[in-house]
Amino acid sequence: MKLESSVVWHRRKFLVPNAVTLGNLFCGFLACIYAGSNRYEKAAVAIGIAILLDGLDGRLARRLNATSKFGVEFDSFSDFISFGVAPAYLLYCWCFRELADEFGVTVTFVYCLACAARLARFNISESSTSNFEGLPTPGAAFAIASFVFFSPHVQPSLALVVFYSLFALALAYLMVSKVEYFSVKRVKFDDVNKFVMLGIGATIALTWYSNKVGFMALATFYCLSGPVGQILRKRKDNRLKNVA
């Protein structure tokens, strides 16, 4: 009996991380539904929840020793919907649909294409560094969602179209670039800092609901941290060469 229950648990434990990934996929799908019906704030929240779930499924799989090729592929497809299609469609509906329909389709498709390329590169990457190479797709989705969440009911204008076109294309470039970004995978969840990370998560959640400016600033800081960090590292290396 004990052997049978052990076998059953071994099979069922794979369902746990995949169920979380399914939640990620559902949130991305829901964000598209909300965006299409002009409920932009809810769409941004759905993308935010998808980001949290995406950070959880891989950790659960490793903790339960339930990693699988299916899980990896399922996670990638879910990420493409939640962090590629959903934010692109949200940005299109929110900013481009009324004033720059065809142009907006082109811009947001470029974003989707970069997201797909970023995910494909991540799956075949054999990089030894603990950092991300290129802006991670949740980070790009986080940036779009935070800006929409900050001001869900804007009056479309040519200035906004130009700004968010450059914004989306910049995110697309950063995703396919080789700029290094900090990865939360470097953070070890030992018994001490579980509570610290829980506190950070609670702070982010409170920021989301009580301080939209702070949340948008957090997204902007992370997106800029990669290129700014690279510039600072190059300057430091050049100074060391000059000293030598």
Short mmCIF file of C-alpha atoms in Angstrom, two decimals:
data_model
loop_
_atom_site.label_atom_id
_atom_site.label_comp_id
_atom_site.label_asym_id
_atom_site.label_seq_id
_atom_site.Cartn_x
_atom_site.Cartn_y
_atom_site.Cartn_z
CA MET A 1 0.00 0.00 0.00
CA LYS A 2 2.82 2.39 0.92
CA LEU A 3 4.57 1.59 -2.38
CA GLU A 4 1.37 2.30 -4.34
CA SER A 5 0.82 5.63 -2.60
CA SER A 6 4.45 6.55 -3.28
CA VAL A 7 3.97 5.81 -6.99
CA VAL A 8 0.75 7.84 -7.07
CA TRP A 9 2.46 10.81 -5.40
CA HIS A 10 5.40 10.54 -7.82
CA ARG A 11 2.95 10.88 -10.71
CA ARG A 12 0.75 13.55 -9.18
CA LYS A 13 3.55 15.81 -8.00
CA PHE A 14 4.15 16.77 -11.65
CA LEU A 15 0.63 18.22 -11.70
CA VAL A 16 1.49 20.84 -9.06
CA PRO A 17 3.92 23.04 -11.07
CA ASN A 18 1.94 22.43 -14.27
CA ALA A 19 -1.23 23.63 -12.52
CA VAL A 20 0.58 26.85 -11.58
CA THR A 21 1.74 27.21 -15.20
CA LEU A 22 -1.86 26.69 -16.28
CA GLY A 23 -2.82 29.56 -13.98
CA ASN A 24 -0.19 31.70 -15.72
CA LEU A 25 -1.68 30.81 -19.11
CA PHE A 26 -5.21 31.54 -17.93
CA CYS A 27 -4.18 34.97 -16.64
CA GLY A 28 -2.63 35.79 -20.01
CA PHE A 29 -5.80 34.69 -21.79
CA LEU A 30 -7.91 36.69 -19.33
CA ALA A 31 -5.75 39.78 -19.92
CA CYS A 32 -6.52 39.54 -23.65
CA ILE A 33 -10.26 39.30 -22.92
CA TYR A 34 -10.10 42.31 -20.60
CA ALA A 35 -8.02 44.35 -23.05
CA GLY A 36 -10.42 43.65 -25.91
CA SER A 37 -13.35 44.90 -23.81
CA ASN A 38 -11.54 48.09 -22.68
CA ARG A 39 -11.01 46.88 -19.10
CA TYR A 40 -7.37 47.87 -19.18
CA GLU A 41 -6.74 48.04 -15.45
CA LYS A 42 -8.00 44.48 -14.95
CA ALA A 43 -5.88 43.34 -17.90
CA ALA A 44 -2.78 44.84 -16.28
CA VAL A 45 -3.60 43.12 -12.97
CA ALA A 46 -4.04 39.77 -14.78
CA ILE A 47 -0.58 40.15 -16.33
CA GLY A 48 0.83 40.99 -12.89
CA ILE A 49 -0.64 37.80 -11.43
CA ALA A 50 0.78 35.82 -14.36
CA ILE A 51 4.24 37.19 -13.53
CA LEU A 52 3.93 36.02 -9.93
CA LEU A 53 2.78 32.55 -11.02
CA ASP A 54 5.62 32.31 -13.53
CA GLY A 55 8.10 32.93 -10.73
CA LEU A 56 6.52 30.16 -8.69
CA ASP A 57 6.10 27.22 -11.08
CA GLY A 58 9.79 26.63 -11.75
CA ARG A 59 10.68 26.81 -8.06
CA LEU A 60 7.92 24.36 -7.21
CA ALA A 61 9.10 21.96 -9.91
CA ARG A 62 12.66 22.03 -8.58
CA ARG A 63 11.57 21.80 -4.94
CA LEU A 64 9.32 18.79 -5.67
CA ASN A 65 11.86 17.26 -8.06
CA ALA A 66 9.10 17.38 -10.67
CA THR A 67 10.88 18.95 -13.63
CA SER A 68 10.03 17.56 -17.07
CA LYS A 69 10.43 18.39 -20.75
CA PHE A 70 6.66 18.85 -20.97
CA GLY A 71 6.80 21.35 -18.11
CA VAL A 72 9.55 23.34 -19.83
CA GLU A 73 7.65 23.54 -23.12
CA PHE A 74 4.32 24.24 -21.43
CA ASP A 75 5.93 27.05 -19.46
CA SER A 76 7.39 28.61 -22.63
CA PHE A 77 4.08 28.55 -24.49
CA SER A 78 2.31 30.02 -21.46
CA ASP A 79 4.94 32.74 -21.15
CA PHE A 80 4.52 33.67 -24.80
CA ILE A 81 0.78 34.18 -24.29
CA SER A 82 1.07 35.98 -20.94
CA PHE A 83 4.19 38.07 -21.61
CA GLY A 84 4.14 38.33 -25.40
CA VAL A 85 0.63 38.30 -26.83
CA ALA A 86 -1.27 39.69 -23.82
CA PRO A 87 0.85 42.83 -23.18
CA ALA A 88 1.16 43.48 -26.92
CA TYR A 89 -2.60 43.26 -27.39
CA LEU A 90 -3.17 45.36 -24.26
CA LEU A 91 -0.83 48.06 -25.57
CA TYR A 92 -2.50 47.95 -29.00
CA CYS A 93 -6.02 48.32 -27.58
CA TRP A 94 -5.01 50.94 -25.03
CA CYS A 95 -2.86 53.19 -27.21
CA PHE A 96 -2.98 52.40 -30.93
CA ARG A 97 -6.44 51.12 -31.86
CA GLU A 98 -8.15 54.50 -32.26
CA LEU A 99 -5.44 56.64 -33.89
CA ALA A 100 -2.87 54.31 -35.46
CA ASP A 101 -4.48 50.96 -36.12
CA GLU A 102 -2.21 49.40 -38.79
CA PHE A 103 0.92 51.05 -37.42
CA GLY A 104 0.08 49.78 -33.94
CA VAL A 105 -0.32 46.25 -35.28
CA THR A 106 3.20 46.42 -36.74
CA VAL A 107 4.78 47.79 -33.56
CA THR A 108 3.10 45.30 -31.24
CA PHE A 109 3.91 42.42 -33.60
CA VAL A 110 7.59 43.34 -33.41
CA TYR A 111 7.27 43.14 -29.63
CA CYS A 112 5.65 39.67 -29.93
CA LEU A 113 8.37 38.52 -32.32
CA ALA A 114 11.10 39.64 -29.92
CA CYS A 115 9.34 37.85 -27.06
CA ALA A 116 9.18 34.60 -29.06
CA ALA A 117 12.86 34.89 -29.99
CA ARG A 118 13.81 35.63 -26.38
CA LEU A 119 11.97 32.56 -25.10
CA ALA A 120 13.43 30.32 -27.81
CA ARG A 121 16.95 31.53 -27.04
CA PHE A 122 16.40 30.96 -23.33
CA ASN A 123 15.32 27.34 -23.95
CA ILE A 124 18.46 26.47 -25.89
CA SER A 125 20.84 28.64 -23.88
CA GLU A 126 23.77 26.96 -22.15
CA SER A 127 24.99 30.13 -20.46
CA SER A 128 26.94 29.55 -17.26
CA THR A 129 26.11 32.96 -15.78
CA SER A 130 23.40 33.24 -13.15
CA ASN A 131 22.09 36.44 -14.73
CA PHE A 132 19.64 36.73 -17.61
CA GLU A 133 20.96 37.50 -21.08
CA GLY A 134 18.55 40.09 -22.39
CA LEU A 135 15.51 41.56 -20.67
CA PRO A 136 13.38 38.61 -19.45
CA THR A 137 9.90 38.49 -20.97
CA PRO A 138 8.14 38.93 -17.59
CA GLY A 139 10.17 42.12 -17.12
CA ALA A 140 9.00 43.51 -20.46
CA ALA A 141 5.39 42.56 -19.72
CA PHE A 142 5.78 44.07 -16.25
CA ALA A 143 6.82 47.39 -17.81
CA ILE A 144 3.83 47.57 -20.16
CA ALA A 145 1.35 46.46 -17.49
CA SER A 146 2.65 48.99 -14.96
CA PHE A 147 2.36 51.91 -17.39
CA VAL A 148 -1.19 50.92 -18.35
CA PHE A 149 -2.11 50.35 -14.71
CA PHE A 150 -0.78 53.80 -13.84
CA SER A 151 -3.19 55.47 -16.27
CA PRO A 152 -5.77 53.01 -17.65
CA HIS A 153 -8.04 55.67 -19.16
CA VAL A 154 -5.88 57.94 -21.30
CA GLN A 155 -7.00 60.07 -24.21
CA PRO A 156 -5.20 58.72 -27.31
CA SER A 157 -2.93 61.27 -28.97
CA LEU A 158 -0.12 61.39 -31.51
CA ALA A 159 2.39 62.07 -28.75
CA LEU A 160 1.33 58.91 -26.89
CA VAL A 161 1.50 56.87 -30.10
CA VAL A 162 5.07 58.03 -30.73
CA PHE A 163 6.16 57.52 -27.11
CA TYR A 164 4.72 54.02 -26.72
CA SER A 165 5.95 52.97 -30.15
CA LEU A 166 9.49 53.80 -29.06
CA PHE A 167 8.77 52.21 -25.67
CA ALA A 168 7.60 48.91 -27.19
CA LEU A 169 10.47 48.80 -29.69
CA ALA A 170 12.98 49.52 -26.91
CA LEU A 171 11.58 46.62 -24.87
CA ALA A 172 11.76 44.40 -27.96
CA TYR A 173 15.41 45.33 -28.50
CA LEU A 174 16.32 44.74 -24.86
CA MET A 175 14.71 41.29 -24.94
CA VAL A 176 16.82 40.08 -27.87
CA SER A 177 19.97 41.91 -26.78
CA LYS A 178 22.80 40.37 -24.78
CA VAL A 179 22.53 42.91 -21.99
CA GLU A 180 22.75 41.19 -18.59
CA TYR A 181 19.87 41.48 -16.12
CA PHE A 182 19.73 40.40 -12.51
CA SER A 183 17.91 37.11 -11.99
CA VAL A 184 15.91 36.34 -8.87
CA LYS A 185 17.08 32.74 -9.33
CA ARG A 186 20.28 33.89 -7.63
CA VAL A 187 18.27 34.39 -4.44
CA LYS A 188 18.34 31.27 -2.27
CA PHE A 189 15.16 30.57 -0.34
CA ASP A 190 16.65 29.26 2.88
CA ASP A 191 14.82 29.27 6.20
CA VAL A 192 16.02 32.78 7.01
CA ASN A 193 15.08 34.74 3.93
CA LYS A 194 11.75 33.05 3.18
CA PHE A 195 10.17 35.64 5.44
CA VAL A 196 12.20 38.41 3.81
CA MET A 197 10.99 37.39 0.35
CA LEU A 198 7.44 37.10 1.65
CA GLY A 199 7.76 40.65 2.95
CA ILE A 200 9.09 41.85 -0.40
CA GLY A 201 6.17 40.17 -2.17
CA ALA A 202 3.70 41.80 0.19
CA THR A 203 5.37 45.19 -0.34
CA ILE A 204 5.11 44.81 -4.11
CA ALA A 205 1.44 43.85 -3.80
CA LEU A 206 0.73 46.87 -1.60
CA THR A 207 2.63 49.12 -4.00
CA TRP A 208 0.52 47.77 -6.87
CA TYR A 209 -2.71 48.77 -5.19
CA SER A 210 -1.72 51.89 -3.25
CA ASN A 211 1.07 53.57 -5.21
CA LYS A 212 0.87 53.23 -8.97
CA VAL A 213 3.76 55.66 -9.48
CA GLY A 214 6.05 53.55 -7.30
CA PHE A 215 5.17 50.40 -9.19
CA MET A 216 5.80 52.06 -12.55
CA ALA A 217 9.12 53.37 -11.19
CA LEU A 218 10.08 49.84 -10.12
CA ALA A 219 9.41 48.51 -13.63
CA THR A 220 11.39 51.35 -15.20
CA PHE A 221 14.30 50.80 -12.81
CA TYR A 222 14.54 47.10 -13.69
CA CYS A 223 14.38 47.73 -17.45
CA LEU A 224 17.10 50.39 -17.23
CA SER A 225 19.26 48.42 -14.79
CA GLY A 226 20.61 46.22 -17.58
CA PRO A 227 21.95 48.83 -20.02
CA VAL A 228 23.01 51.22 -17.23
CA GLY A 229 24.87 48.40 -15.47
CA GLN A 230 26.59 47.43 -18.71
CA ILE A 231 27.73 51.02 -19.31
CA LEU A 232 29.11 51.27 -15.76
CA ARG A 233 30.95 47.94 -16.10
CA LYS A 234 32.55 49.05 -19.37
CA ARG A 235 33.68 52.32 -17.82
CA LYS A 236 35.16 50.43 -14.88
CA ASP A 237 36.99 48.03 -17.21
CA ASN A 238 38.37 50.94 -19.25
CA ARG A 239 39.65 52.66 -16.10
CA LEU A 240 41.36 49.44 -14.99
CA LYS A 241 43.01 49.10 -18.41
CA ASN A 242 44.25 52.68 -18.27
CA VAL A 243 45.69 52.11 -14.79
CA ALA A 244 47.43 48.93 -15.95
#
